[in-house]
Amino acid sequence: MTLNLSDLSKTYGQFKFGPFDLRVEDGVLAVLGPSGSGKTTLLSLIAGITEPDSGSICLNGRELVGHPLENRDVGMVFQEGALFPHMTARENIAYAATTAARVDGLAATLEIEDILNRSPPVLSGGEYQRVALARTLATDPAVLLLDEPLSSLDTPIRRRLRDELHSLFESLDIPILYVTHDQRTATALGDRIAIVRDGMLEQVGDSSTVVEQPATEFVARFTGNENLFEGSVIEHSEQGVTVRVGDVELQTATSNIGQSDITVCIHPSRVEIKPSRAPDDEQIINTITGTVTRWLNEGSEYQIEMATSWGSPALTASVHPPVFERLTIDTGTELQIMIPPSSIHLMPNRG
Amino acid sequence: MATQSKSSPSETKIAGFGWLSVTLLFGGVLLAYYIVPVGSLFLSVPPTEVLGRMNSPIIVDAAKTSVLSASISTLIATVFGLPLAYWLARADGAAQTAVLGIVVLPLVLPPVVGGIVLLTVFGSSSPLGEAAIAAGFPLTRSLAGVILAQTFVASPFLVVTAKVAFERVAQTLEYASRSLGKSRWHTARRVTIPLAVPGIVAGVTLTFARAIGEFGATMMLAYYPRTMPVQIWVSFIELGLENAYPVAILLVGIAGVTLLVINIIASNPWE
């Protein structure tokens, strides 16, 4: 299945969506963007809730624009679930399913057999969204759209359901668009990520590419990368480009940068830290000294901000708790920072 | 001093008691103003006498006319009003505001003026009225006239109440239904209307109650056949206040049933 959006645009008062071009193959495309960026508009246009001002939406060559919701073969899980409150969970799924066996099959897949006779108002958040998903899947849609279905759930339930969705999505051979404003959910579920900003597609690509090689500063910051530094190219070599950030020279593995003024982007997870004065440090390229100015426990990892010899802004590294504890990190701790050349991404300077 | 700016528990209690006392005093006066006259009406005539007078053919005829005409005008209001109420609930912008203004016009017009307005269209000297008389179906001084008057005055209750009921059905539920491959009609039948039913029932009940109590416009358009409110007026003018009591008590009873329906049947179980 292929969903192809071409030159899609829609204007609501002051908000302009598009022109938007996107091709979605089988697999999960996580649509990531801040509130009001047009993520839900994108889903509404594909589902047929809203008609575009111009452009085309093709599903396997079939034009969807102009066709009502009910004839699009597009399934949608709404942010708030949108279960019919006057029907039980079973009746909600049966509303869409053609046979009782299909209802039972989906209930088994989504592990909701025990709650089928309950009314939506008494379901927990996780149960509610499972039923909503089962109901949508009951129609065997050609495309599945999910509009932040986990956003209202508590963290433990969200994590569990996210893992289960990952397994479920792998079993579906259809294009899936999963809208979220949470980068972790996007990278966990998305085979690819599309970043949307102000109604425009900022970048689309493999999850790791978008996160580690952002096309713009907006993409970098929105995917959790605050390590953006102004720099300049000082040398091209076979190994790659050497850049200068402040007084520090960094060897990169990048060779295809045309500009001399660039923005150096280093994902926090790619920054390696070690205790200071390790004996072989001088042998390792891109090794600098940093002093911890601030650290933050984010549960599964620590964010460590360090002042470096290249001045402000601070460099951030994200490390797992065992590393943090082994290095006995606190404010003022001096560390050796190593940045592998392959972890340095260069972007043309916006100036 | 800081201690002076804070209320002590006893002060709070007194203040709370004072506030409650004021609300009870003012609200109580108003409540008494509602209840005392109604109670007085029931106490004015012994129940046996009321029941006895209700067997009068004049009163029975008036009751039949009222119930029949109010039922038909409520049905008309429902059939024509529900689609309009749904449109009003889902539309927005200047057109919606203008249409809503037109819908509530009969509510703000004095009923007698409503009757005059209707006479300009349906009166015996109007083209439509003349044509109807020629066809043997007069639109004034007839049951049709009663129904026209009642529908004009009462139908806005249906539209406005049902509009609110439809608005309370999240449009996302309709989108969800249609994205599951169901048509607009199927969605309306299985999702929208069932969820709006309590509000619609409230609207139908209010419309019926308003129609059966309609007097001003009905007097102008169809003095005959007499409805219960018209009969009350005639009894009061011709025979005195006491003779108006039985029908008045009957209408108060209908109002009581209306309240009961709105509070019990029309309550929304999904909220």
mmCIF file of C-alpha atoms in Angstrom, chain A residues 49 68-70 74-76 78 80 82-87 95-96 135-136 139, chain B residues 172-184 186-187 190-191 194-195 270:
data_model
loop_
_atom_site.group_PDB
_atom_site.id
_atom_site.type_symbol
_atom_site.label_atom_id
_atom_site.label_comp_id
_atom_site.label_asym_id
_atom_site.label_seq_id
_atom_site.Cartn_x
_atom_site.Cartn_y
_atom_site.Cartn_z
ATOM 1 C CA ILE A 49 -12.896 15.091 8.015
ATOM 2 C CA PRO A 68 -16.588 11.170 2.061
ATOM 3 C CA LEU A 69 -15.022 9.649 5.196
ATOM 4 C CA GLU A 70 -17.034 6.475 4.933
ATOM 5 C CA VAL A 74 -8.937 5.001 6.166
ATOM 6 C CA GLY A 75 -9.108 4.006 9.835
ATOM 7 C CA MET A 76 -8.553 6.622 12.493
ATOM 8 C CA PHE A 78 -8.839 9.714 17.737
ATOM 9 C CA GLU A 80 -9.738 11.031 22.961
ATOM 10 C CA ALA A 82 -14.185 8.613 20.644
ATOM 11 C CA LEU A 83 -15.852 5.422 21.830
ATOM 12 C CA PHE A 84 -19.644 5.537 21.668
ATOM 13 C CA PRO A 85 -20.642 6.004 25.316
ATOM 14 C CA HIS A 86 -24.049 4.342 24.930
ATOM 15 C CA MET A 87 -22.521 1.077 23.730
ATOM 16 C CA TYR A 95 -20.256 -1.616 15.299
ATOM 17 C CA ALA A 96 -17.345 -1.828 12.878
ATOM 18 C CA ARG A 135 -12.764 -0.904 16.771
ATOM 19 C CA THR A 136 -10.683 0.851 14.117
ATOM 20 C CA THR A 139 -12.738 -2.517 9.474
ATOM 21 C CA THR B 172 -15.714 13.430 16.882
ATOM 22 C CA LEU B 173 -18.118 10.538 17.575
ATOM 23 C CA GLU B 174 -19.783 11.168 14.230
ATOM 24 C CA TYR B 175 -16.416 11.319 12.485
ATOM 25 C CA ALA B 176 -15.429 8.098 14.225
ATOM 26 C CA SER B 177 -18.593 6.372 13.047
ATOM 27 C CA ARG B 178 -18.161 7.543 9.471
ATOM 28 C CA SER B 179 -14.477 6.612 9.424
ATOM 29 C CA LEU B 180 -15.673 3.099 10.293
ATOM 30 C CA GLY B 181 -17.493 3.055 6.962
ATOM 31 C CA LYS B 182 -20.932 4.069 8.184
ATOM 32 C CA SER B 183 -23.052 6.560 6.262
ATOM 33 C CA ARG B 184 -24.304 9.873 7.638
ATOM 34 C CA HIS B 186 -26.491 5.288 9.808
ATOM 35 C CA THR B 187 -24.401 7.535 12.059
ATOM 36 C CA ARG B 190 -27.061 4.728 15.713
ATOM 37 C CA VAL B 191 -24.904 7.415 17.303
ATOM 38 C CA PRO B 194 -29.501 7.939 20.620
ATOM 39 C CA LEU B 195 -27.042 10.181 22.437
ATOM 40 C CA TRP B 270 -24.108 9.195 29.764
#
